[in-house]
mmCIF file of C-alpha atoms in Angstrom:
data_model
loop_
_atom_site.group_PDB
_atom_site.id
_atom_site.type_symbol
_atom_site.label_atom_id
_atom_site.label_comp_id
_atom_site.label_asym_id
_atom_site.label_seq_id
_atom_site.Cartn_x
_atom_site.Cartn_y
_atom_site.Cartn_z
ATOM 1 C CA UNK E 607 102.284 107.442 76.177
ATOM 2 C CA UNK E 608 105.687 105.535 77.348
ATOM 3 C CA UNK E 609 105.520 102.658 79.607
ATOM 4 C CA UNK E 610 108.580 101.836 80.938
ATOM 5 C CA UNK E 611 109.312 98.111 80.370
ATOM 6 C CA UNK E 612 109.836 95.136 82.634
ATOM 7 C CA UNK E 613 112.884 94.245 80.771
ATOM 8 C CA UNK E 614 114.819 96.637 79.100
ATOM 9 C CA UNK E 615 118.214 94.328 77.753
ATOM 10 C CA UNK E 616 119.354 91.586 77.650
ATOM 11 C CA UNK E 617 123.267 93.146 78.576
ATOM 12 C CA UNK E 618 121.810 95.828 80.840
ATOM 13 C CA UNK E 619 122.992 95.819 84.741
ATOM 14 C CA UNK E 620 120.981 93.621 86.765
ATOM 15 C CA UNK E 621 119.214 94.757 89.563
ATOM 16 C CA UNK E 622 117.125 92.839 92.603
ATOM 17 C CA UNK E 623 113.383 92.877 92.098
ATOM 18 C CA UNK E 624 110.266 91.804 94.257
ATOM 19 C CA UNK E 625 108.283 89.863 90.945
ATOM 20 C CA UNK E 626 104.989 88.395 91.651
ATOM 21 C CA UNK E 627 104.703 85.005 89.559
ATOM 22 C CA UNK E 628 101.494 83.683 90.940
ATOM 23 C CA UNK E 629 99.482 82.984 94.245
ATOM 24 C CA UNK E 630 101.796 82.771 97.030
ATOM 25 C CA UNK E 631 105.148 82.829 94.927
ATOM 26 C CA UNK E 632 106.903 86.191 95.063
ATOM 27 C CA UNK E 633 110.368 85.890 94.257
ATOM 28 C CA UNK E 634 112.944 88.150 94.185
ATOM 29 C CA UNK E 635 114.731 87.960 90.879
ATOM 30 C CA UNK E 636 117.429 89.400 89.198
ATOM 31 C CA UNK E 637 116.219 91.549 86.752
ATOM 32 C CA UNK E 638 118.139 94.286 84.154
ATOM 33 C CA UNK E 639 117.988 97.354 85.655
ATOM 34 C CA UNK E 640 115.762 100.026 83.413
ATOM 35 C CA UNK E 641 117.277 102.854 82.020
ATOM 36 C CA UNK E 642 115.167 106.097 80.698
ATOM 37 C CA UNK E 643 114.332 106.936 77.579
ATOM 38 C CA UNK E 644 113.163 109.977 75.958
ATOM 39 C CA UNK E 645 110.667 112.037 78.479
ATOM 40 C CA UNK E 646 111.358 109.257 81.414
ATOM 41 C CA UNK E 647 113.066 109.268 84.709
ATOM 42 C CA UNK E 648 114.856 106.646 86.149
ATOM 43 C CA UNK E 649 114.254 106.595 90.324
ATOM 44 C CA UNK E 650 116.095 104.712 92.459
ATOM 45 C CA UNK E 651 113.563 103.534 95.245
ATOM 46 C CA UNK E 652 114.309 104.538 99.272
ATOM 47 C CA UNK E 653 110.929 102.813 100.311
ATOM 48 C CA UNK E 654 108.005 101.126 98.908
ATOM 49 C CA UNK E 655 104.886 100.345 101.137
ATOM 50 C CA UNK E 656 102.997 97.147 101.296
ATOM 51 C CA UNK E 657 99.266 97.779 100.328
ATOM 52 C CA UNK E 658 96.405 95.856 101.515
ATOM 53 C CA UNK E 659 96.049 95.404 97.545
ATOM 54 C CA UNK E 660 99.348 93.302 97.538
ATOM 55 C CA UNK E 661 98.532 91.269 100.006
ATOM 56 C CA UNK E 662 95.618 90.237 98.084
ATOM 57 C CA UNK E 663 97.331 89.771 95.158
ATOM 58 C CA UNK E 664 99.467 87.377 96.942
ATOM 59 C CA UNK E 665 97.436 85.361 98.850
ATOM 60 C CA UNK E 666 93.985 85.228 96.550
ATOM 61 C CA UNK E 667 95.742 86.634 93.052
ATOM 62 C CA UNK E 668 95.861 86.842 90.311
ATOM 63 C CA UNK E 669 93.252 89.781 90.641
ATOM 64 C CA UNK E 670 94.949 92.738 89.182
ATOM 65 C CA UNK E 671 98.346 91.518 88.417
ATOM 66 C CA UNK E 672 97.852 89.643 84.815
ATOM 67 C CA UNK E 673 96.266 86.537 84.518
ATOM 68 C CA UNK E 674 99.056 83.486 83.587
ATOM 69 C CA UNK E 675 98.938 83.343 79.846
ATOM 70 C CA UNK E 676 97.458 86.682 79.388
ATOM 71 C CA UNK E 677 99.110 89.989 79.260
ATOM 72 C CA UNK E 678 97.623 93.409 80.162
ATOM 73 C CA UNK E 679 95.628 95.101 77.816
ATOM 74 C CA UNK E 680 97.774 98.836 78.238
ATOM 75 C CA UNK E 681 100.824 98.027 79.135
ATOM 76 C CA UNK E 682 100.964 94.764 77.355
ATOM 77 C CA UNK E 683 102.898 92.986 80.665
ATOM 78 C CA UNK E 684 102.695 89.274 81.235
ATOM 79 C CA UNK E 685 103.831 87.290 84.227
ATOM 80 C CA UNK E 686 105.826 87.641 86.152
ATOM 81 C CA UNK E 687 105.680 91.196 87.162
ATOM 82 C CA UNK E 688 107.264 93.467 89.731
ATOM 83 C CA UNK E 689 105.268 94.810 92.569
ATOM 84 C CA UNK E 690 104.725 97.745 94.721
ATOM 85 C CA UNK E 691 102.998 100.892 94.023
ATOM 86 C CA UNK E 692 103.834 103.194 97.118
ATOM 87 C CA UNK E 693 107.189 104.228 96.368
ATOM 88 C CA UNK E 694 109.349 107.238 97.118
ATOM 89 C CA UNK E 695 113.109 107.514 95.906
ATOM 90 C CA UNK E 696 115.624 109.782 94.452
ATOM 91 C CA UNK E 697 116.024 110.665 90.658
ATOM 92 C CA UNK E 698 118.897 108.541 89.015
ATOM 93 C CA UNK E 699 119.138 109.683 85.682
ATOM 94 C CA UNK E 700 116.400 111.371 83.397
ATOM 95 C CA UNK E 701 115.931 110.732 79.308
ATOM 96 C CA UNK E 702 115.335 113.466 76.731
ATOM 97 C CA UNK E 703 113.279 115.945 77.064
ATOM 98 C CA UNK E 704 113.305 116.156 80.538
ATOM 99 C CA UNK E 705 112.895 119.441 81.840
ATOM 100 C CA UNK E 706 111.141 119.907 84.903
ATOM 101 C CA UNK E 707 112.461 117.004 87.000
ATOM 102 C CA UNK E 708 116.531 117.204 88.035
ATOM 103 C CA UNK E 709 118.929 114.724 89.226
ATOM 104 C CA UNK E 710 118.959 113.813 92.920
ATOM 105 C CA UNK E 711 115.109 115.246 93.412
ATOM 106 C CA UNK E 712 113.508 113.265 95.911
ATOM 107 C CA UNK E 713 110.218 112.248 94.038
ATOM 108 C CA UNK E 714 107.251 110.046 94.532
ATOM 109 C CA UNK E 715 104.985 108.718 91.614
ATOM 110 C CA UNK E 716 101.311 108.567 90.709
ATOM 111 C CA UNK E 717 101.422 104.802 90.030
ATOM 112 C CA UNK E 718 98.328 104.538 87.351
ATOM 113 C CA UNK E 719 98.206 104.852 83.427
ATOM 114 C CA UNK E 720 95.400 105.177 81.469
ATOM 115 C CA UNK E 721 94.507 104.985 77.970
ATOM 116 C CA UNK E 722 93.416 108.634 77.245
ATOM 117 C CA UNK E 723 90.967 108.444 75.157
ATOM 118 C CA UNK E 724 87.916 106.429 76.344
ATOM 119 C CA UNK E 725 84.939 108.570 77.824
ATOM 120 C CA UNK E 726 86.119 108.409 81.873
ATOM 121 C CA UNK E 727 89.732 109.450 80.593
ATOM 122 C CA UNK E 728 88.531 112.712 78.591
ATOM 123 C CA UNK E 729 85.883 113.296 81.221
ATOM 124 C CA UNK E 730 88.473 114.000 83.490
ATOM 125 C CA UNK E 731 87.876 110.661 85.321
ATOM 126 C CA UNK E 732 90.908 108.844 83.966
ATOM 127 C CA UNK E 733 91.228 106.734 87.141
ATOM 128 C CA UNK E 734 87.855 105.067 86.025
ATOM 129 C CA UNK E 735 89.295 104.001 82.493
ATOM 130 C CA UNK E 736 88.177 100.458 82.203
ATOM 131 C CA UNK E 737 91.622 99.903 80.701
ATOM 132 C CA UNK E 738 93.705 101.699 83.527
ATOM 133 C CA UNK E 739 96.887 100.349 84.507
ATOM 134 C CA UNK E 740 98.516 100.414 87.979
ATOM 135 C CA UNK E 741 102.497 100.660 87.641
ATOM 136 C CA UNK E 742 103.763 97.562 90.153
ATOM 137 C CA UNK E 743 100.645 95.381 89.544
ATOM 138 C CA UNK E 744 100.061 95.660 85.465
ATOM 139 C CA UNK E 745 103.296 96.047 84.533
ATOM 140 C CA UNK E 746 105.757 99.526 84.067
ATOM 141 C CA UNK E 747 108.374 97.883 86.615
ATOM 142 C CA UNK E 748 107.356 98.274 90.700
ATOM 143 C CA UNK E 749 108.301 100.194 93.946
ATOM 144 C CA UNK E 750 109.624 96.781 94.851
ATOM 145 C CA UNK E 751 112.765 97.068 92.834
ATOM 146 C CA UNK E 752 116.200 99.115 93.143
ATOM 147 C CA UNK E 753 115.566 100.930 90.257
ATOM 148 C CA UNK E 754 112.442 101.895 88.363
ATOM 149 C CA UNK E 755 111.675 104.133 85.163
ATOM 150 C CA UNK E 756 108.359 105.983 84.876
ATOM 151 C CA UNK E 757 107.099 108.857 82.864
ATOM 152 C CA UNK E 758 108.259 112.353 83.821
ATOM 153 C CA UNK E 759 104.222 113.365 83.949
ATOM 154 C CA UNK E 760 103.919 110.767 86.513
ATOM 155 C CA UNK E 761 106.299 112.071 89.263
ATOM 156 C CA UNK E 762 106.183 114.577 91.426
ATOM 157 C CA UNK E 763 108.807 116.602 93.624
ATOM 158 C CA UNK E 764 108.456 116.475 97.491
ATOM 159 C CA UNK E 765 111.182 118.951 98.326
ATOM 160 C CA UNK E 766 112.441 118.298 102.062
ATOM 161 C CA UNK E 767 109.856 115.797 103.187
ATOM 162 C CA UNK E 768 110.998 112.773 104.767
ATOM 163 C CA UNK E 769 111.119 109.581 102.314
ATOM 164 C CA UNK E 770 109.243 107.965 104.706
ATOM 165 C CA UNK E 771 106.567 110.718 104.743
ATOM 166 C CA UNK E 772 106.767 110.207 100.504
ATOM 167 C CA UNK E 773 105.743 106.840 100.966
ATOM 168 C CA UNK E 774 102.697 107.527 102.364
ATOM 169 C CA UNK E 775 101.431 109.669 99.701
ATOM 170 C CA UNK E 776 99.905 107.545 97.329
ATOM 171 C CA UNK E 777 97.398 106.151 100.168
ATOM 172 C CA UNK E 778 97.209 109.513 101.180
ATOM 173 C CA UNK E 779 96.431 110.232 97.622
ATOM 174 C CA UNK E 780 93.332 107.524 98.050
ATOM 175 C CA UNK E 781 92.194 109.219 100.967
ATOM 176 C CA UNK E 782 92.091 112.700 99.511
ATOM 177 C CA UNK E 783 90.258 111.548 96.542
ATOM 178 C CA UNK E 784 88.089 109.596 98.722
ATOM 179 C CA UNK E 785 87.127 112.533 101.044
ATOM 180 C CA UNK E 786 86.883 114.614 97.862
ATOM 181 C CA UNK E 787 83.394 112.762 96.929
ATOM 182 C CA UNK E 788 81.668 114.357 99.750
ATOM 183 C CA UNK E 789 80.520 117.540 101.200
ATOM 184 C CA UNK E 790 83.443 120.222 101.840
ATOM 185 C CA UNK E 791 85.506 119.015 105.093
ATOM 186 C CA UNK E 792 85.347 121.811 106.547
ATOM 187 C CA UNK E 793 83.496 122.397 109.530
ATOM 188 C CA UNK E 794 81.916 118.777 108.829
ATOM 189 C CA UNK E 795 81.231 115.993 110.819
ATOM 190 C CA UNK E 796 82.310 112.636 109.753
ATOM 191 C CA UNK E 797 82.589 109.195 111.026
ATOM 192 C CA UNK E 798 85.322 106.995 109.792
ATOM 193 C CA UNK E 799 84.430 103.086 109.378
ATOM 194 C CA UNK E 800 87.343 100.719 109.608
ATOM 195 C CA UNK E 801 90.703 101.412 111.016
ATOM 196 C CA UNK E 802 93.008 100.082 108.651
ATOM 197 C CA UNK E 803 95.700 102.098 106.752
ATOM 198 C CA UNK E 804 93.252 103.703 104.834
ATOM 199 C CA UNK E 805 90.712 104.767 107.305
ATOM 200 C CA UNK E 806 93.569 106.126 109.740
ATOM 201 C CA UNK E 807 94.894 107.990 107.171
ATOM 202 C CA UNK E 808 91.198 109.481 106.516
ATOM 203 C CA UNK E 809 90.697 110.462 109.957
ATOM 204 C CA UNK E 810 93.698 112.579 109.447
ATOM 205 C CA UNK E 811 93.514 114.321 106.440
ATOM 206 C CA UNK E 812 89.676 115.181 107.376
ATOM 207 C CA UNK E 813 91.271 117.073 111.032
ATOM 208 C CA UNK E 814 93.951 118.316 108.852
ATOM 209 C CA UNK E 815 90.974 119.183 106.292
ATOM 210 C CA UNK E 816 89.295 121.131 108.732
ATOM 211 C CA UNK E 817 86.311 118.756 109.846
ATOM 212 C CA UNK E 818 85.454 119.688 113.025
ATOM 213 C CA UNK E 819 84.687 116.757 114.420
ATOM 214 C CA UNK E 820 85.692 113.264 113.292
ATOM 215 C CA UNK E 821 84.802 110.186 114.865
ATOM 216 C CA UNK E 822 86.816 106.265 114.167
ATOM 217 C CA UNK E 823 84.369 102.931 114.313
ATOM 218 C CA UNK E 824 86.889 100.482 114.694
ATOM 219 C CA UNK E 825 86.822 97.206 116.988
ATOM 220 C CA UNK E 826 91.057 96.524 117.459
ATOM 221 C CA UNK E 827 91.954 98.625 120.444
ATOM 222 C CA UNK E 828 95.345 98.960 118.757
ATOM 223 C CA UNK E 829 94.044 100.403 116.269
ATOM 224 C CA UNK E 830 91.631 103.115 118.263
ATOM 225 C CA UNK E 831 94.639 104.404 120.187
ATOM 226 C CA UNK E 832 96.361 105.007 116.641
ATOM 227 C CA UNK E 833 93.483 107.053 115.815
ATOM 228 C CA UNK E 834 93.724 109.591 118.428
ATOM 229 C CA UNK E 835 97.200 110.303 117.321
ATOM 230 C CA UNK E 836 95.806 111.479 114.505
ATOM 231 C CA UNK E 837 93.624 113.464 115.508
ATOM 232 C CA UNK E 838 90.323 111.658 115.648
ATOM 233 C CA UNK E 839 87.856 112.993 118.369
ATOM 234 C CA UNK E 840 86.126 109.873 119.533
ATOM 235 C CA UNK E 841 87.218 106.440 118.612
ATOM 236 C CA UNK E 842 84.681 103.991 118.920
ATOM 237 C CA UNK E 843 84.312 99.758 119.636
ATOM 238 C CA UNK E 844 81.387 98.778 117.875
ATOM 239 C CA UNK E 845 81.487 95.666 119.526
ATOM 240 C CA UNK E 846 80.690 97.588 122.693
ATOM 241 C CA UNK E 847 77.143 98.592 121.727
ATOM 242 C CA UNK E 848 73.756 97.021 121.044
ATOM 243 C CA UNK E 849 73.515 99.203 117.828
ATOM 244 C CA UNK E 850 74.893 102.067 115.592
ATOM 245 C CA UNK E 851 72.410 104.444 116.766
ATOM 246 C CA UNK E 852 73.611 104.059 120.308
ATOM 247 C CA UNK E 853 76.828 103.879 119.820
ATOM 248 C CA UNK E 854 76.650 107.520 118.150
ATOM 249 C CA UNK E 855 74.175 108.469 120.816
ATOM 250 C CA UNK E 856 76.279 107.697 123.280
ATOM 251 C CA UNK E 857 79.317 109.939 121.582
ATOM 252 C CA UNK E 858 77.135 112.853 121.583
ATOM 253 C CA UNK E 859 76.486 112.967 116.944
ATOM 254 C CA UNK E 860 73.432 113.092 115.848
ATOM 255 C CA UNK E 861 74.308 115.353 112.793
ATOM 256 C CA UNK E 862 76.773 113.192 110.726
ATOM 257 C CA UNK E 863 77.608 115.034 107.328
ATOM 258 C CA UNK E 864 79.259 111.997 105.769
ATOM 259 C CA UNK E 865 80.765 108.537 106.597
ATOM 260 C CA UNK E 866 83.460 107.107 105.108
ATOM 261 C CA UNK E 867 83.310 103.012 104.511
ATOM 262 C CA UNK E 868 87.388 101.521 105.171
ATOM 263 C CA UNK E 869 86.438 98.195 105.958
ATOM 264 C CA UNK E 870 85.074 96.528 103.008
ATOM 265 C CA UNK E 871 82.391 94.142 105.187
ATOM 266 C CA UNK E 872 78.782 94.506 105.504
ATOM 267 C CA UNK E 873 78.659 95.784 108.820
ATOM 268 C CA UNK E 874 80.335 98.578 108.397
ATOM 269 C CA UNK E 875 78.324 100.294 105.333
ATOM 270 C CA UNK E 876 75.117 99.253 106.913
ATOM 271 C CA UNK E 877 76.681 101.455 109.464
ATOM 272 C CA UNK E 878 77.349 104.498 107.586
ATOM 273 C CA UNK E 879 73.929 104.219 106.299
ATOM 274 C CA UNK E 880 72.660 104.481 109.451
ATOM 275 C CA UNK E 881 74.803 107.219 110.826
ATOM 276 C CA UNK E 882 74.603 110.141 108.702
ATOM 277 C CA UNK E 883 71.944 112.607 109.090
ATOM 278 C CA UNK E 884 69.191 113.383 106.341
ATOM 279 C CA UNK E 885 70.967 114.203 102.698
ATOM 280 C CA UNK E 886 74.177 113.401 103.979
ATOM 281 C CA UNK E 887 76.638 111.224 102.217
ATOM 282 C CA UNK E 888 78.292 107.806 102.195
ATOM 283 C CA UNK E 889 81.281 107.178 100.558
ATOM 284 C CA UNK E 890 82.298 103.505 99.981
ATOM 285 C CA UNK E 891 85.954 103.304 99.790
ATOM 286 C CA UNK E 892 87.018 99.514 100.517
ATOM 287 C CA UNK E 893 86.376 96.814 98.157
ATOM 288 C CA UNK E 894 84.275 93.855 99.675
ATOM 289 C CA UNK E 895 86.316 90.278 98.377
ATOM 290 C CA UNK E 896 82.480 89.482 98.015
ATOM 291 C CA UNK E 897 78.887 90.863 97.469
ATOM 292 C CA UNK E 898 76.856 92.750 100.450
ATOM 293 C CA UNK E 899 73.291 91.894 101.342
ATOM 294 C CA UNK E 900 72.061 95.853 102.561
ATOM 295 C CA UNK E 901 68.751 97.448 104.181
ATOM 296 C CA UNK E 902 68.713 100.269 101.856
ATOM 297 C CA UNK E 903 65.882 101.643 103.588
ATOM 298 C CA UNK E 904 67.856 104.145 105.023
ATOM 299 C CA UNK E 905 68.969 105.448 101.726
ATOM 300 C CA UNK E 906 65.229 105.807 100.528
ATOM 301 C CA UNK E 907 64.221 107.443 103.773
ATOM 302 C CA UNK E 908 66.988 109.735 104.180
ATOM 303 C CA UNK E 909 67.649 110.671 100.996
ATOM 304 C CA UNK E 910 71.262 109.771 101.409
ATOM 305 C CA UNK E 911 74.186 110.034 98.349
ATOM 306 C CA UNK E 912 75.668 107.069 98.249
ATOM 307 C CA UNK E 913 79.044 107.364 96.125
ATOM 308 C CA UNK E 914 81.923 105.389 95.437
ATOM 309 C CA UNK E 915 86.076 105.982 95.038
ATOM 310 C CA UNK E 916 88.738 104.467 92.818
ATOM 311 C CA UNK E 917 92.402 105.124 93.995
ATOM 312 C CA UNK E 918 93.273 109.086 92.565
ATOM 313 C CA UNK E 919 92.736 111.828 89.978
ATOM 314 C CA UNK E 920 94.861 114.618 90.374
ATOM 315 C CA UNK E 921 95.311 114.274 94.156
ATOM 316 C CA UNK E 922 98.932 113.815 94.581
ATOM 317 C CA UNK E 923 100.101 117.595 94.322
ATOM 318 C CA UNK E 924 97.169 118.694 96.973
ATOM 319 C CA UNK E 925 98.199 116.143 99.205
ATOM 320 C CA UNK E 926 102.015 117.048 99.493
ATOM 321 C CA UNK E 927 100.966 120.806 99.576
ATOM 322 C CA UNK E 928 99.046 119.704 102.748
ATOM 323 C CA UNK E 929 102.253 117.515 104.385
ATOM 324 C CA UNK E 930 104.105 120.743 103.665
ATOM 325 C CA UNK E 931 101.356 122.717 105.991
ATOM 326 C CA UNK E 932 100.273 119.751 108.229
ATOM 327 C CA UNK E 933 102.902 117.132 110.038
ATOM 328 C CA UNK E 934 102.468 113.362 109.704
ATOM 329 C CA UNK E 935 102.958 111.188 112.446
ATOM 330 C CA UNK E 936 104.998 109.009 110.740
ATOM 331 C CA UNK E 937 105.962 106.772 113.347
ATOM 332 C CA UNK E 938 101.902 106.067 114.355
ATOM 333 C CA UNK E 939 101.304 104.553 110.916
ATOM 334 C CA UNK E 940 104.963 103.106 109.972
ATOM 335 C CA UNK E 941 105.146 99.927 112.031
ATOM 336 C CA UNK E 942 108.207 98.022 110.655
ATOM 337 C CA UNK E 943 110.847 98.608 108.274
ATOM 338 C CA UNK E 944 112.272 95.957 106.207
ATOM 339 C CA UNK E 945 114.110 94.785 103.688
ATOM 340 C CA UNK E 946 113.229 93.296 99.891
ATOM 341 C CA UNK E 947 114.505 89.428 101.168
ATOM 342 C CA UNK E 948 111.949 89.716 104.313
ATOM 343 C CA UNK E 949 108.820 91.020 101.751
ATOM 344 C CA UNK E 950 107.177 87.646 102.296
ATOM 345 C CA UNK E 951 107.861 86.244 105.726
ATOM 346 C CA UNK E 952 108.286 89.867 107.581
ATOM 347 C CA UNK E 953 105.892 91.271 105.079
ATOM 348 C CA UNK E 954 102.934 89.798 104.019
ATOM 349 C CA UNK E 955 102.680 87.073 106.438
ATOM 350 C CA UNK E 956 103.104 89.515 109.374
ATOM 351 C CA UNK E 957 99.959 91.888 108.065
ATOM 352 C CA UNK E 958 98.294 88.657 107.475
ATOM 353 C CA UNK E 959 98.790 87.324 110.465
ATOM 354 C CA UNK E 960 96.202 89.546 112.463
ATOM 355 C CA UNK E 961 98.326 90.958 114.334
ATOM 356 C CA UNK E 962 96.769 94.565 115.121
ATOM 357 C CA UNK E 963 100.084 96.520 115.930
ATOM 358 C CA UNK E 964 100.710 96.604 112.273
ATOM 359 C CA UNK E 965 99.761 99.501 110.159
ATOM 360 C CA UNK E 966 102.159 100.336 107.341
ATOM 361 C CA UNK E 967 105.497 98.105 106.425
ATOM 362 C CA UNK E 968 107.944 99.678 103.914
ATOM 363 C CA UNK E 969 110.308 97.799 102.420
ATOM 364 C CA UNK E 970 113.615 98.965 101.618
ATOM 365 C CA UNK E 971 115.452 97.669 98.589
ATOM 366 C CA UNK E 972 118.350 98.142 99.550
ATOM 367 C CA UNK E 973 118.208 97.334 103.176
ATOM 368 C CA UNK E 974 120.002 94.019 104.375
ATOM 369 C CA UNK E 975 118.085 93.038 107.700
ATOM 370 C CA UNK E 976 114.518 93.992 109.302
ATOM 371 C CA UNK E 977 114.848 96.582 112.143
ATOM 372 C CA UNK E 978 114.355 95.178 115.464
ATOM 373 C CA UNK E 979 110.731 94.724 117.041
#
């Protein structure tokens, strides 16, 4: 296993990178720009995505990024790191060995290493390894960079999709697994909790899936109407209703398959719980900052399956063989473009602010100033 490193010389080219040195201090620095060595590709980056992970990592972190005086068990980084994991970009350069990949491929990346060898990596389950590394939090350079060099069994070829489309395909990669840990999609019924990126990009791959009828719980009205571009059949204001079991009365399901849990608060898996039918399925996919208090009466008395999702496994080729059957709506999900000086101000204080019109932000590394509003 290569990992590509944060620094690679002391007389290499310098580049501009996003680094994240600690809670609320992302700077971007000046770093020597990576160059690929044997079975690596170097990618210069068109756009990286801000993740609700990043945000947390900013305002709450260290979580995932290393700890200050500590450096990451696999990839053995330290701060300060760079960031972003939802990157697309064009192939540079490629190292040795190199076969299947070619200069000037557009490419996106499956942004997590793990160590091979522990019983969830030879299982099959690698995304589970309890030493699992994500490339632009743990170290192996970021999506928030000009330039970044990553293992050639780590990226994959998009052909003539958009780059904006390609950076949408590691959280579409999240969904897919995600929707994966249920019952087939097809012909299902589903209701989506929480319309954040995640859950809106859910509620589209289950319609593009073939669910036959999926329903958004989401209180931001912003939000909803997002959701019907998508596809969603019924989007739904919680806040609107004395309880679940109305509000689902009231849309006409009484035979929910599975529901999908985007919102990471109480509320919202309580909800799921409650929605789907006898030996249907819940799948948790946000992670609560804190613990839930549950009635997990429902789960006796229904005999629900209650299952749980970590990022991807193998879900980045399915997904961009389904972009190259199924059009994204870009332009619902992508809110604002910017560049890598605005990350902070433009960036993470604008999805932090609360404002609801704002989905998905890429950044552009090379861009000079934001788009307009």
């Amino acid at each position: 296993m290569t990992m590509s490193s944060e620094v690679s010389s002391a007389t290499a080219p310098r580049m501009r990178a996003a680094r994240y040195h600690g809670r609320e201090d992302v700077r971007i620095d000046w770093v020597p720009e990576p160059e690929p060595g044997p079975g690596t590709v170097k990618i210069a980056v068109e756009w990286c995505g801000i993740c609700g992970t990043d945000l947390h990592e900013y305002f709450d972190g260290p979580i995932f990024c290393p700890a200050p005086g500590k450096s990451h068990p696999l990839t053995g980084a330290s701060l300060p790191v760079v960031l972003g994991h939802e990157f697309v970009g064009t192939v540079h350069s490629v190292g040795e060995g190199v076969r299947r990949i070619r200069l000037g491929d557009r490419v996106v990346v499956e942004p997590r290493r793990s160590c091979g060898q522990c019983a969830a990596c030879t299982s099959g389950r690698y995304n589970c390894c309890p030493r699992a590394a994500t490339i632009g939090l743990q170290g192996g350079g970021g999506g928030l960079a000009q330039y970044i060099v990553v293992d050639e069994d780590l990226v994959f070829q998009i052909g003539d999709l958009s780059a904006e489309v390609g950076a949408l395909i590691e959280p579409l990669a999240v969904a897919h697994h995600a929707i994966g840990q249920g019952p087939r999609p097809q012909g299902a019924t589903a209701v989506v909790f929480g319309g954040g990126p995640i859950g809106l990009l859910v509620v589209w791959m289950l319609k593009a899936m073939g669910a036959s009828t999926v329903c958004l719980v989401e209180p931001s009205e912003a939000r909803r109407s997002r959701a019907g571009r998508l596809g969603a059949d019924h989007a739904l204001d919680p806040t609107a209703y004395p309880s679940t079991e109305r509000m689902l009365e009231y849309a006409g399901l009484s035979d929910v398959d599975v529901a999908f849990e985007c919102a990471g608060v109480e509320a919202a898996l309580q909800g799921c719980l409650i929605a789907v039918r006898p030996g249907g399925t819940v799948v948790n996919v946000a992670i609560s900052g804190r613990p839930l208090s549950l009635d997990l009466t429902p789960l006796l008395l229904k005999e629900i399956h209650l299952v749980g999702t970590i990022c991807y496994a193998n879900d980045h080729q399915p997904v961009i063989d389904l972009l190259r059957r199924y059009a994204l709506p870009v332009e619902t999900l992508v809110t604002k473009r910017i560049g890598l000086d605005q990350l902070v101000t433009a960036g993470f204080r604008a999805l932090a602010s609360g404002d609801e019109n704002h989905v998905k932000i890429l950044v552009s590394p090379t861009m000079t100033q934001p788009e307009s509003e």
